[in-house]
Coordinates of C-alpha atoms in Angstrom, one line a residue:
Chain A
M65 CA -24.6 -21.3 35.9
T66 CA -21.6 -19.3 34.5
T67 CA -19.2 -18.1 37.0
P68 CA -17.6 -14.6 36.9
T69 CA -14.3 -16.2 35.9
Q70 CA -16.0 -17.9 32.9
W71 CA -17.5 -14.6 32.0
L72 CA -14.2 -12.9 32.2
K73 CA -12.7 -15.5 30.0
R74 CA -15.4 -15.2 27.5
I75 CA -15.0 -11.4 27.4
S76 CA -11.3 -11.7 26.9
D77 CA -11.8 -14.2 24.1
L78 CA -14.1 -11.9 22.3
G79 CA -11.6 -9.0 22.9
A80 CA -8.8 -11.0 21.4
Q81 CA -11.0 -11.8 18.4
Y82 CA -11.9 -8.2 18.1
Y83 CA -8.2 -7.3 18.1
N84 CA -7.1 -10.0 15.7
A85 CA -9.9 -10.5 13.2
P86 CA -9.3 -7.5 10.9
Y87 CA -5.6 -8.2 10.4
R88 CA -5.5 -11.9 10.5
A89 CA -4.9 -12.2 6.7
A90 CA -2.2 -9.5 6.6
I91 CA -0.3 -10.9 9.5
A92 CA -0.5 -14.5 8.1
R93 CA 0.9 -13.2 4.9
A94 CA 3.7 -11.4 6.6
K95 CA 4.5 -14.6 8.7
R96 CA 4.5 -16.7 5.5
D97 CA 7.0 -14.3 3.9
E98 CA 9.3 -14.6 6.8
E99 CA 8.9 -18.4 6.7
D100 CA 9.7 -18.4 3.0
L101 CA 13.0 -16.6 3.6
F102 CA 13.7 -19.1 6.4
M103 CA 13.1 -22.0 4.0
L104 CA 15.4 -20.5 1.4
L105 CA 18.1 -20.3 4.1
V106 CA 17.7 -23.8 5.1
F107 CA 17.6 -25.3 1.6
S108 CA 20.0 -22.8 0.0
E109 CA 23.0 -25.1 0.0
M110 CA 21.1 -27.6 -2.1
M111 CA 20.4 -25.0 -4.7
G112 CA 24.0 -23.9 -5.0
V113 CA 23.9 -20.9 -2.7
P114 CA 26.7 -21.2 -0.2
N115 CA 25.5 -21.1 3.4
P116 CA 28.0 -20.8 6.2
A117 CA 25.5 -22.3 8.6
A118 CA 24.8 -25.3 6.5
W119 CA 25.9 -27.7 9.2
S120 CA 23.2 -26.4 11.5
T121 CA 20.4 -26.0 8.9
L122 CA 21.0 -29.5 7.7
E123 CA 19.5 -30.8 10.9
L124 CA 16.4 -28.8 10.3
Q125 CA 15.6 -30.2 6.9
P126 CA 13.7 -33.3 8.0
L127 CA 11.6 -31.2 10.3
L128 CA 10.6 -28.9 7.4
M129 CA 9.9 -31.7 5.0
E130 CA 6.2 -31.4 5.4
R131 CA 6.2 -27.7 4.5
F132 CA 8.7 -28.2 1.6
H133 CA 6.1 -29.0 -1.0
D134 CA 3.9 -26.0 -0.1
W135 CA 6.9 -23.8 -0.2
H136 CA 8.2 -24.8 -3.7
T137 CA 4.8 -24.6 -5.2
R138 CA 4.3 -21.1 -3.7
M139 CA 7.6 -20.1 -5.2
G140 CA 6.3 -20.9 -8.6
M141 CA 8.1 -24.3 -9.0
E142 CA 5.7 -27.0 -9.9
R143 CA 8.1 -29.8 -9.1
S144 CA 10.7 -30.1 -6.4
P145 CA 13.7 -28.0 -7.5
L146 CA 16.2 -30.4 -5.9
D147 CA 17.2 -33.5 -7.9
H148 CA 17.8 -35.7 -4.9
F149 CA 15.0 -34.3 -2.9
R150 CA 11.7 -35.5 -4.3
C151 CA 8.4 -34.7 -2.7
C152 CA 6.0 -34.8 -5.5
Chain B
M1348 CA -35.0 23.6 21.8
S1349 CA -33.5 21.0 24.0
A1350 CA -30.8 18.8 22.4
I1351 CA -32.3 15.8 24.2
I1352 CA -35.3 15.9 22.0
L1353 CA -33.1 15.8 18.9
L1354 CA -31.2 12.9 20.4
L1355 CA -34.2 10.9 21.3
L1356 CA -36.0 11.5 18.0
G1357 CA -32.9 10.6 16.0
L1358 CA -31.9 7.5 18.0
G1359 CA -35.6 6.5 18.2
G1360 CA -36.0 6.8 14.4
M1361 CA -32.9 4.8 13.7
A1362 CA -33.9 2.2 16.2
A1363 CA -37.3 1.9 14.5
G1364 CA -35.5 1.6 11.2
Y1365 CA -33.5 -1.3 12.6
F1366 CA -36.4 -3.1 14.3
V1367 CA -39.0 -2.6 11.5
Y1368 CA -37.6 -1.7 8.2
S1369 CA -34.5 -3.8 8.3
R1370 CA -36.5 -6.8 9.4
F1371 CA -38.7 -6.3 6.3
I1372 CA -35.7 -5.9 4.0
A1373 CA -33.9 -8.9 5.4
S1374 CA -36.8 -11.3 5.3
R1375 CA -38.8 -10.1 2.2
I1376 CA -36.2 -8.6 -0.1
Y1377 CA -32.9 -10.1 0.5
K1378 CA -34.6 -13.2 2.0
L1379 CA -31.6 -13.9 4.3
D1380 CA -31.5 -17.6 5.0
P1381 CA -30.2 -18.9 8.4
N1382 CA -29.4 -22.3 6.7
F1383 CA -27.3 -20.9 3.8
R1384 CA -23.7 -22.0 4.1
T1385 CA -21.8 -18.8 4.2
P1386 CA -18.3 -18.5 2.6
A1387 CA -16.8 -18.3 6.2
H1388 CA -17.9 -22.0 6.6
E1389 CA -17.5 -23.0 3.0
Y1390 CA -13.9 -21.9 2.6
E1391 CA -12.9 -21.7 6.2
D1392 CA -9.1 -21.4 6.3
G1393 CA -8.4 -19.8 9.6
V1394 CA -7.0 -16.7 7.9
D1395 CA -9.4 -14.9 5.6
F1396 CA -12.4 -17.0 6.0
V1397 CA -13.3 -17.4 9.7
P1398 CA -16.8 -17.7 11.1
T1399 CA -16.9 -14.9 13.6
N1400 CA -19.2 -14.0 16.5
R1401 CA -21.7 -11.4 15.2
Y1402 CA -21.0 -8.9 18.0
V1403 CA -17.3 -9.0 17.4
L1404 CA -17.9 -8.7 13.6
W1405 CA -20.3 -5.8 14.2
G1406 CA -17.6 -4.2 16.5
H1407 CA -14.9 -4.1 13.9
H1408 CA -17.3 -3.5 11.0
F1409 CA -18.6 -0.4 12.8
T1410 CA -15.2 0.8 13.9
S1411 CA -13.8 0.4 10.4
V1412 CA -16.6 2.4 8.7
A1413 CA -16.9 5.1 11.4
G1414 CA -14.1 7.6 11.3
A1415 CA -13.7 11.3 10.9
A1416 CA -15.9 11.5 7.8
P1417 CA -19.3 11.2 9.6
I1418 CA -18.2 14.0 11.9
V1419 CA -16.8 16.4 9.3
G1420 CA -19.8 16.1 6.9
P1421 CA -22.6 16.9 9.3
A1422 CA -20.5 19.5 11.1
I1423 CA -20.2 21.4 7.8
A1424 CA -23.8 20.8 6.7
V1425 CA -25.4 22.3 9.7
I1426 CA -24.6 25.7 8.0
W1427 CA -28.0 25.2 6.4
G1428 CA -29.6 24.8 9.9
W1429 CA -29.9 21.7 12.0
L1430 CA -33.1 20.3 10.5
P1431 CA -31.9 19.4 7.0
A1432 CA -28.8 17.7 8.3
F1433 CA -30.8 15.9 11.0
L1434 CA -33.4 14.6 8.5
W1435 CA -30.9 13.5 6.0
V1436 CA -28.8 11.6 8.6
V1437 CA -31.8 9.9 10.2
F1438 CA -33.7 9.0 7.0
G1439 CA -30.5 8.4 5.1
T1440 CA -29.4 5.8 7.7
I1441 CA -32.8 4.1 7.7
F1442 CA -33.6 4.0 4.0
F1443 CA -30.2 4.3 2.3
A1444 CA -27.1 3.3 4.4
G1445 CA -28.7 0.4 6.3
V1446 CA -30.1 -1.1 3.1
H1447 CA -26.9 -0.5 1.2
D1448 CA -24.6 -1.9 3.9
S1449 CA -26.5 -5.0 4.6
G1450 CA -27.2 -5.5 0.9
A1451 CA -23.4 -5.3 0.2
L1452 CA -22.9 -8.0 2.7
W1453 CA -25.7 -10.1 1.2
A1454 CA -24.4 -9.7 -2.3
S1455 CA -20.9 -10.6 -1.4
V1456 CA -21.9 -13.6 0.7
R1457 CA -24.0 -14.9 -2.1
N1458 CA -21.1 -14.6 -4.5
R1459 CA -18.3 -16.4 -2.7
A1460 CA -17.4 -13.3 -0.6
K1461 CA -16.1 -11.4 -3.5
S1462 CA -15.5 -7.7 -3.1
V1463 CA -17.8 -5.1 -4.7
G1464 CA -15.1 -4.3 -7.2
A1465 CA -15.0 -7.9 -8.4
L1466 CA -18.8 -8.1 -8.3
T1467 CA -19.2 -5.1 -10.5
G1468 CA -17.0 -6.8 -13.0
E1469 CA -19.0 -10.0 -12.8
V1470 CA -22.6 -8.8 -12.4
V1471 CA -22.4 -5.5 -14.4
G1472 CA -19.5 -5.8 -16.8
G1473 CA -15.8 -5.3 -17.4
R1474 CA -16.2 -1.6 -18.2
A1475 CA -18.0 -0.9 -14.9
R1476 CA -15.0 -2.5 -13.1
T1477 CA -12.6 0.0 -14.7
V1478 CA -14.9 2.9 -13.7
F1479 CA -15.0 1.4 -10.2
M1480 CA -11.2 1.4 -9.9
I1481 CA -11.1 5.1 -11.0
V1482 CA -13.8 6.1 -8.5
I1483 CA -12.0 4.3 -5.7
F1484 CA -8.8 6.0 -6.5
L1485 CA -10.5 9.4 -6.5
V1486 CA -12.2 8.7 -3.1
L1487 CA -8.9 7.7 -1.5
L1488 CA -7.0 10.6 -3.0
M1489 CA -9.6 13.1 -1.7
V1490 CA -10.0 11.6 1.7
N1491 CA -6.3 11.6 2.3
A1492 CA -5.8 15.1 1.1
V1493 CA -8.8 16.4 3.1
F1494 CA -7.9 14.6 6.3
G1495 CA -4.3 15.9 6.2
V1496 CA -5.7 19.4 6.0
V1497 CA -8.2 18.8 8.7
I1498 CA -5.8 17.4 11.2
A1499 CA -3.4 20.2 10.6
K1500 CA -6.1 22.7 11.3
L1501 CA -7.1 20.8 14.5
L1502 CA -3.5 20.9 15.7
I1503 CA -3.2 24.6 15.1
N1504 CA -6.5 25.4 16.8
N1505 CA -5.7 23.3 19.8
P1506 CA -2.0 23.3 20.6
G1507 CA -2.7 21.2 23.7
A1508 CA -3.6 18.3 21.5
V1509 CA -0.2 18.1 19.8
V1510 CA 1.4 16.0 22.5
P1511 CA -1.4 13.4 22.9
V1512 CA -2.0 13.1 19.1
W1513 CA 1.6 12.2 18.4
G1514 CA 2.0 10.5 21.7
A1515 CA -0.9 8.2 20.8
I1516 CA 1.4 6.8 18.0
A1517 CA 4.0 5.9 20.6
V1518 CA 1.4 4.3 22.8
A1519 CA 0.2 2.3 19.8
L1520 CA 3.7 1.2 18.9
V1521 CA 4.3 -0.1 22.5
I1522 CA 0.9 -1.8 22.6
G1523 CA 1.6 -3.5 19.2
Q1524 CA 4.9 -4.9 20.5
L1525 CA 3.5 -6.0 23.8
I1526 CA 0.7 -8.0 22.1
Y1527 CA 2.6 -9.3 19.1
R1528 CA 5.4 -10.6 21.3
R1529 CA 2.8 -11.9 23.8
I1530 CA 4.5 -10.1 26.7
I1531 CA 1.2 -9.4 28.5
G1532 CA -2.4 -10.2 27.7
L1533 CA -4.8 -8.1 25.7
G1534 CA -7.0 -7.1 28.7
L1535 CA -4.2 -5.6 30.7
V1536 CA -2.7 -4.0 27.6
S1537 CA -6.0 -2.3 26.8
I1538 CA -6.3 -0.9 30.3
L1539 CA -2.7 0.3 30.2
G1540 CA -3.0 1.7 26.7
V1541 CA -6.2 3.6 27.4
A1542 CA -4.8 4.9 30.7
A1543 CA -1.6 6.1 29.0
L1544 CA -3.6 7.8 26.3
Y1545 CA -5.9 9.6 28.7
S1546 CA -3.0 10.7 30.9
L1547 CA -1.5 12.2 27.7
I1548 CA -4.8 14.0 27.1
Y1549 CA -4.8 15.3 30.6
V1550 CA -1.2 16.5 30.4
G1551 CA -1.5 17.8 26.8
P1552 CA -3.1 21.2 27.6
M1553 CA -0.3 21.9 30.1
V1554 CA 2.4 21.6 27.4
P1555 CA 0.9 23.2 24.3
V1556 CA 3.1 23.0 21.2
T1557 CA 2.8 25.6 18.4
L1558 CA 4.9 25.7 15.3
P1559 CA 6.5 29.0 14.4
D1560 CA 4.6 30.9 11.8
Q1561 CA 7.3 30.4 9.2
V1562 CA 9.6 27.4 8.9
M1563 CA 11.8 27.5 5.8
G1564 CA 9.2 29.7 4.1
L1565 CA 6.3 27.4 5.0
S1566 CA 3.3 28.3 7.1
A1567 CA 2.6 26.3 10.2
N1568 CA -0.4 24.7 8.4
A1569 CA 1.7 23.6 5.5
S1570 CA 4.4 22.2 7.8
W1571 CA 1.9 20.2 9.7
I1572 CA 0.4 18.8 6.5
L1573 CA 3.9 17.8 5.3
M1574 CA 4.7 16.1 8.6
L1575 CA 1.4 14.3 8.6
F1576 CA 2.0 12.9 5.1
A1577 CA 5.6 12.0 6.0
Y1578 CA 4.2 10.1 9.0
A1579 CA 1.4 8.4 7.0
A1580 CA 3.9 7.3 4.3
V1581 CA 6.1 5.7 6.9
A1582 CA 3.1 4.2 8.7
S1583 CA 1.7 2.7 5.6
L1584 CA 5.0 0.9 4.9
L1585 CA 5.3 -0.7 8.3
P1586 CA 3.9 -4.1 9.0
V1587 CA 0.3 -3.8 10.0
W1588 CA 0.8 -5.4 13.5
M1589 CA 3.3 -2.8 14.4
L1590 CA 1.2 0.3 14.2
L1591 CA -2.0 0.1 12.3
Q1592 CA -3.5 -2.8 14.2
P1593 CA -3.0 -1.4 17.7
R1594 CA -4.0 2.1 16.5
D1595 CA -7.2 0.7 15.1
Y1596 CA -7.9 -1.0 18.4
I1597 CA -7.3 2.1 20.5
N1598 CA -9.5 4.0 18.0
G1599 CA -12.3 1.5 18.4
L1600 CA -12.2 1.8 22.2
Q1601 CA -12.0 5.6 21.8
L1602 CA -15.0 5.6 19.5
F1603 CA -17.2 3.9 22.2
V1604 CA -15.8 6.0 25.0
G1605 CA -16.4 9.2 23.0
L1606 CA -19.9 8.3 22.0
I1607 CA -20.9 7.3 25.5
L1608 CA -19.4 10.5 26.9
L1609 CA -21.0 12.8 24.4
Y1610 CA -24.5 11.2 24.6
G1611 CA -24.2 11.0 28.4
A1612 CA -23.2 14.7 28.6
V1613 CA -26.2 15.7 26.4
L1614 CA -28.6 13.8 28.7
L1615 CA -27.0 15.2 31.9
G1616 CA -26.4 18.8 30.8
N1617 CA -29.5 19.2 28.6
P1618 CA -27.8 21.8 26.2
Q1619 CA -30.0 24.0 24.0
V1620 CA -29.8 24.0 20.3
V1621 CA -28.8 27.5 19.4
A1622 CA -28.4 27.1 15.6
P1623 CA -31.5 27.9 13.6
M1624 CA -33.8 25.1 12.5
I1625 CA -33.4 26.2 8.9
N1626 CA -30.8 28.9 8.3
S1627 CA -32.4 31.6 6.2
D1628 CA -29.4 33.8 6.6
V1629 CA -26.6 31.7 5.2
P1630 CA -23.2 33.4 4.6
A1631 CA -22.6 34.7 1.1
G1632 CA -21.1 32.1 -1.2
T1633 CA -22.9 29.2 0.5
P1634 CA -24.1 26.8 -2.3
S1635 CA -27.8 25.9 -2.3
L1636 CA -28.9 23.2 0.1
L1637 CA -30.4 21.1 -2.7
P1638 CA -28.3 19.2 -3.9
L1639 CA -25.2 20.0 -1.9
L1640 CA -26.5 18.7 1.4
F1641 CA -26.7 15.2 0.0
V1642 CA -23.0 15.2 -1.0
T1643 CA -21.7 17.1 2.0
I1644 CA -23.0 14.4 4.3
A1645 CA -22.0 11.1 2.7
C1646 CA -20.7 9.0 5.6
G1647 CA -23.5 9.1 8.2
A1648 CA -26.2 9.0 5.7
I1649 CA -24.9 6.7 3.0
S1650 CA -21.4 6.0 2.0
G1651 CA -19.8 3.8 -0.7
F1652 CA -16.8 3.1 1.6
H1653 CA -19.0 0.9 3.7
G1654 CA -19.6 -1.4 0.8
L1655 CA -15.9 -1.9 0.4
V1656 CA -15.5 -2.9 4.1
A1657 CA -18.7 -5.0 4.0
S1658 CA -17.6 -7.0 0.9
G1659 CA -13.9 -6.9 1.5
T1660 CA -13.5 -8.3 5.0
S1661 CA -16.8 -8.6 6.9
S1662 CA -18.5 -10.9 4.3
K1663 CA -15.7 -13.5 4.7
Q1664 CA -16.4 -13.8 8.4
L1665 CA -20.1 -13.8 8.5
D1666 CA -21.2 -16.8 10.5
K1667 CA -24.8 -16.9 9.4
E1668 CA -26.4 -15.1 6.5
T1669 CA -29.0 -13.6 8.8
D1670 CA -26.2 -11.9 10.7
A1671 CA -25.9 -9.5 7.7
R1672 CA -28.8 -7.6 9.1
F1673 CA -27.2 -7.0 12.5
V1674 CA -23.7 -6.4 11.2
G1675 CA -24.6 -4.3 8.1
Y1676 CA -27.7 -2.5 9.1
F1677 CA -26.8 -2.0 12.8
G1678 CA -23.3 -0.9 11.7
A1679 CA -24.9 1.8 9.6
V1680 CA -27.1 2.8 12.7
G1681 CA -23.9 3.1 14.7
E1682 CA -22.4 5.5 12.2
G1683 CA -25.7 7.4 12.0
A1684 CA -25.5 7.8 15.8
L1685 CA -22.0 9.3 15.4
A1686 CA -23.2 11.7 12.8
L1687 CA -26.1 12.7 15.1
A1688 CA -23.6 13.4 17.9
A1689 CA -21.7 15.6 15.5
I1690 CA -24.9 17.5 14.6
I1691 CA -25.7 18.0 18.2
A1692 CA -22.2 19.1 19.1
A1693 CA -22.1 21.6 16.2
T1694 CA -25.5 23.1 16.9
A1695 CA -26.0 22.9 20.7
G1696 CA -22.5 23.4 21.9
F1697 CA -22.5 27.1 21.6
A1698 CA -23.7 29.7 24.1
S1699 CA -25.7 31.8 21.7
L1700 CA -26.8 32.1 18.0
A1701 CA -24.2 34.9 17.6
D1702 CA -21.4 32.6 18.8
W1703 CA -22.6 29.9 16.4
Q1704 CA -22.7 32.4 13.5
A1705 CA -19.2 33.5 14.4
V1706 CA -18.0 30.0 13.7
Y1707 CA -20.0 29.3 10.6
T1708 CA -18.8 32.3 8.6
A1709 CA -18.5 30.6 5.3
F1710 CA -19.2 27.2 3.6
G1711 CA -16.6 24.7 4.7
Q1712 CA -16.0 26.5 8.0
G1713 CA -17.0 24.9 11.2
S1714 CA -16.4 21.2 10.4
L1715 CA -14.2 19.4 13.0
T1716 CA -13.3 22.6 14.8
A1717 CA -17.0 23.3 15.5
F1718 CA -17.4 19.6 16.6
V1719 CA -14.5 19.9 19.0
D1720 CA -15.4 23.3 20.4
G1721 CA -19.1 22.6 20.6
G1722 CA -18.6 19.1 22.0
A1723 CA -16.1 20.4 24.6
N1724 CA -18.7 22.8 25.9
I1725 CA -21.3 20.1 26.1
L1726 CA -18.9 17.8 27.9
A1727 CA -17.9 20.6 30.3
N1728 CA -21.5 21.4 31.2
G1729 CA -22.8 17.8 31.3
M1730 CA -19.9 16.0 32.9
G1731 CA -18.1 18.8 34.7
M1732 CA -14.9 18.3 32.7
D1733 CA -12.4 21.1 32.2
V1734 CA -13.1 22.7 28.8
G1735 CA -9.5 22.5 27.8
V1736 CA -9.2 18.8 28.6
A1737 CA -12.6 18.1 26.9
A1738 CA -11.5 19.9 23.8
T1739 CA -8.2 18.0 23.8
L1740 CA -10.1 14.7 24.2
L1741 CA -12.3 15.3 21.2
T1742 CA -9.4 16.7 19.1
V1743 CA -7.4 13.5 19.8
M1744 CA -10.4 11.4 19.0
A1745 CA -11.0 13.2 15.7
A1746 CA -7.4 13.3 14.8
L1747 CA -6.8 9.7 15.5
F1748 CA -9.8 8.7 13.4
A1749 CA -8.6 10.9 10.5
G1750 CA -5.0 9.7 11.0
T1751 CA -5.8 6.1 10.8
T1752 CA -7.9 6.6 7.7
M1753 CA -5.0 8.4 6.2
D1754 CA -2.5 5.6 6.7
T1755 CA -5.0 3.0 5.6
G1756 CA -5.9 5.1 2.6
L1757 CA -2.3 5.6 1.6
R1758 CA -1.7 1.9 1.9
L1759 CA -4.7 1.2 -0.4
Q1760 CA -3.6 3.9 -2.9
R1761 CA -0.1 2.4 -2.9
Y1762 CA -1.7 -1.0 -3.8
I1763 CA -3.6 0.7 -6.7
F1764 CA -0.3 2.2 -8.0
Q1765 CA 1.4 -1.1 -7.7
E1766 CA -1.4 -2.8 -9.6
W1767 CA -1.2 -0.2 -12.3
G1768 CA 2.6 -0.8 -12.4
E1769 CA 1.9 -4.4 -13.1
I1770 CA -0.8 -3.8 -15.7
Y1771 CA 1.4 -1.2 -17.6
Q1772 CA 4.6 -3.1 -17.0
Q1773 CA 6.4 -0.4 -15.1
K1774 CA 8.6 -2.4 -12.8
W1775 CA 9.7 0.5 -10.6
M1776 CA 6.1 1.3 -9.8
T1777 CA 5.4 -2.2 -8.4
R1778 CA 7.8 -1.6 -5.5
P1779 CA 6.3 -0.3 -2.2
L1780 CA 8.5 2.7 -1.8
P1781 CA 8.1 4.4 -5.1
A1782 CA 4.4 3.6 -5.2
T1783 CA 3.9 5.1 -1.7
L1784 CA 5.8 8.2 -2.8
L1785 CA 3.5 8.5 -5.8
A1786 CA 0.5 8.2 -3.6
V1787 CA 1.8 10.9 -1.2
L1788 CA 2.7 13.2 -4.0
S1789 CA -0.7 13.0 -5.6
C1790 CA -2.3 13.7 -2.2
L1791 CA 0.0 16.7 -1.5
L1792 CA -0.7 18.0 -4.9
L1793 CA -4.4 18.0 -4.2
A1794 CA -4.1 19.4 -0.7
F1795 CA -1.9 22.3 -1.8
G1796 CA -3.4 22.6 -5.3
A1797 CA -6.9 23.1 -3.8
G1798 CA -5.9 25.2 -0.9
G1799 CA -3.0 27.3 -2.1
A1800 CA 0.5 27.4 -0.6
D1801 CA -0.6 27.1 3.0
G1802 CA -3.0 24.3 2.2
S1803 CA -5.8 26.0 4.1
G1804 CA -8.5 25.6 1.6
G1805 CA -8.5 21.9 1.4
L1806 CA -12.0 21.6 2.7
L1807 CA -13.3 23.0 -0.6
I1808 CA -13.0 19.5 -2.0
W1809 CA -15.1 18.0 0.8
P1810 CA -18.3 18.0 -1.3
L1811 CA -16.3 16.5 -4.2
F1812 CA -15.2 13.7 -1.9
G1813 CA -18.8 13.2 -0.9
T1814 CA -19.8 13.0 -4.5
T1815 CA -17.3 10.3 -5.4
N1816 CA -18.2 8.4 -2.2
Q1817 CA -21.9 8.5 -3.4
L1818 CA -20.8 7.2 -6.8
L1819 CA -19.2 4.3 -5.1
A1820 CA -22.4 3.6 -3.2
G1821 CA -24.3 3.9 -6.4
L1822 CA -22.2 1.1 -8.0
T1823 CA -22.8 -1.1 -5.0
L1824 CA -26.5 -0.4 -5.1
L1825 CA -26.5 -1.2 -8.8
V1826 CA -25.0 -4.6 -8.1
I1827 CA -27.6 -5.4 -5.4
T1828 CA -30.4 -4.1 -7.7
I1829 CA -29.4 -6.3 -10.6
M1830 CA -29.1 -9.3 -8.3
L1831 CA -32.7 -8.6 -7.0
V1832 CA -34.0 -8.2 -10.5
K1833 CA -32.4 -11.4 -11.7
R1834 CA -34.1 -13.2 -8.8
G1835 CA -37.5 -11.6 -9.7
R1836 CA -37.8 -9.7 -6.4
P1837 CA -39.0 -6.1 -5.9
A1838 CA -36.0 -3.9 -6.7
I1839 CA -37.6 -0.5 -5.8
Y1840 CA -36.0 -0.5 -2.3
T1841 CA -32.5 -0.3 -3.7
L1842 CA -33.4 1.2 -7.1
A1843 CA -35.0 4.4 -5.6
P1844 CA -31.9 5.2 -3.4
L1845 CA -29.7 4.5 -6.5
V1846 CA -31.6 6.9 -8.7
F1847 CA -31.8 9.6 -6.0
L1848 CA -28.1 9.4 -5.4
L1849 CA -27.2 9.6 -9.1
V1850 CA -29.5 12.5 -9.7
M1851 CA -28.2 14.4 -6.6
T1852 CA -24.6 13.6 -7.5
L1853 CA -24.8 14.8 -11.1
F1854 CA -26.8 17.9 -10.0
A1855 CA -24.2 18.7 -7.3
L1856 CA -21.3 18.3 -9.7
L1857 CA -22.9 20.7 -12.3
I1858 CA -23.6 23.3 -9.6
Q1859 CA -20.0 23.1 -8.3
L1860 CA -18.7 23.2 -11.8
K1861 CA -20.4 26.5 -12.3
S1862 CA -19.1 27.9 -9.0
F1863 CA -15.5 26.8 -9.7
Y1864 CA -15.8 28.4 -13.1
E1865 CA -17.0 31.6 -11.6
K1866 CA -14.2 31.6 -9.0
Q1867 CA -11.8 30.8 -11.9
D1868 CA -10.5 27.9 -9.8
W1869 CA -9.1 25.9 -12.7
F1870 CA -7.6 23.2 -10.5
L1871 CA -10.9 22.3 -8.8
L1872 CA -12.7 22.8 -12.1
G1873 CA -10.5 20.1 -13.7
L1874 CA -11.1 17.8 -10.7
D1875 CA -14.8 18.4 -10.9
L1876 CA -14.7 17.5 -14.6
V1877 CA -12.9 14.2 -13.9
V1878 CA -15.5 13.3 -11.2
L1879 CA -18.3 14.4 -13.6
V1880 CA -17.0 12.1 -16.3
A1881 CA -16.8 9.2 -13.8
A1882 CA -20.4 10.0 -12.7
L1883 CA -21.7 10.0 -16.3
L1884 CA -19.9 6.7 -16.9
V1885 CA -21.5 5.2 -13.8
T1886 CA -24.9 6.5 -14.8
L1887 CA -24.6 5.1 -18.3
E1888 CA -23.4 1.7 -17.0
C1889 CA -26.4 1.7 -14.6
T1890 CA -28.9 2.4 -17.3
A1891 CA -27.5 -0.2 -19.7
A1892 CA -27.1 -2.9 -17.1
L1893 CA -30.6 -2.3 -15.6
K1894 CA -32.1 -2.4 -19.1
R1895 CA -30.4 -5.7 -19.8
A1896 CA -31.5 -7.1 -16.4
F1897 CA -35.1 -6.1 -16.7
K1898 CA -35.4 -7.6 -20.2
A1899 CA -33.9 -10.9 -19.3
P1900 CA -36.3 -13.4 -17.7
P1901 CA -35.7 -14.0 -14.0
E1902 CA -33.2 -16.8 -13.3
P1903 CA -34.2 -19.6 -11.0
L1904 CA -31.8 -19.0 -8.1

């Protein structure tokens, strides 16, 4: 037996799918663009671009390591652009 | 005659089409297989490829294909009487649109969810792909120009709708922020958004807005057109979540509300069809029914645009191949139902034949205005609504549909310009802003070039839009037919519509060419010639590709 609350949840799930499905791709692309910019900011110092917030972004680097490889391949660089920062 | 009969016959026919004919096509011709691994599962990535519940998928497939076009076309075509438009919409939906839309889904699903454009290149040939790009560009160009003109006309005819039409944009912007930033949930947002929109519709007639006759030497019509394009240009450059997504969502809700209201009002009020069954007394200058009917009503009977939606996004989300029947065919039935509502509003919404004739004074007259006025009377009689509010409601509905098509259309046109920029190494053209400006300029050129300085005659290009839309449908049908031939299956169910469309399209283009020549309208004559060349290229491609396909032995697939 499904309760009215379950029904309501199901309906709102379907509604959310209806709202999101047509634009999932476009929004994911936009999010990725934002993220790419963020990656550039975080890793800018290593590529010789001065970054006044380097002290803070340095802390973030280990957290972004996993995404680093995806990012540099997406930017058209087959190998890691940083000499001391190998990922592949 | 009672409009209820028309409604029941039409809906009954389309329902029979869905339950009988589409079942036959799905099981015997396309042989949809519930065990086939669809691209949504094969390449599932959570972004483009996502297996989606078929009702949800139907919902946005239907709302993406249904817009102002299935209203405008039938509302113009009833000038020949209600019967021809009615028959073409009902039979077109059953034998053309449904087969085409579900076929486009099938073709795409069987080819790694590629779009019809890519499929034409692959299945038919590289040349066909080029023709396809040109046809798409022409369709977008015309639809944007026409809709700009149509909305301007609606806003002038119903000054009460100006506040809600533009206010809807503000509502959409707020909704977009609320959802994107997850401030409140979708359910509450929907209720608030719809409530806000309907209060605007209620308030609108109390604060009518009219533009002065002349602003800097421009007529009111021309000023509205310029403003609409300025809006569409800005809207097409914004991120989709900000405006397009919430607008589409509101439109989807509106579409269902509008359809339920209109059909409910017909059932409750039982309006009489005052327009003649076949109009033997058409106004002077009306082109002949054959072939023009078949290009005046494109969306609502068969439309190439559906193939783009089906193969572009829906095919990547199809959970099971057998869902193609529900999503594609039933999506076409939904659009047919909208076209049927437009026919009823434009023929049964007037008090007498004389009133109807006063609206349909020339070919291209009537259109959305007749739909709004007629529909408002039906709503007023059936639901007891105030006529002014009802007219505003329908105007807002139509204007929102057309507006969303315009900003999506401009966005797509911009992509085409950007792509051309890349192909021809014009760096400036690959940037969004210049490409958008080029798109807007080309549309304005068409809107004013076809309609004179006040842009009033833009609807003259409506049949040309229908023609290009049919060419697009023809190319999709060609892809499906060739796939069927290659599999050694009966091709007649897609080949017959294809031949019919091409013959009618070529015939209509020649008739219009003659009439533009006689009117010495060189601009439209040139445009007609461009479309004619495209049509001939499509026909030649079809013949050559089919010849090759029939000669080759069937492939074991």
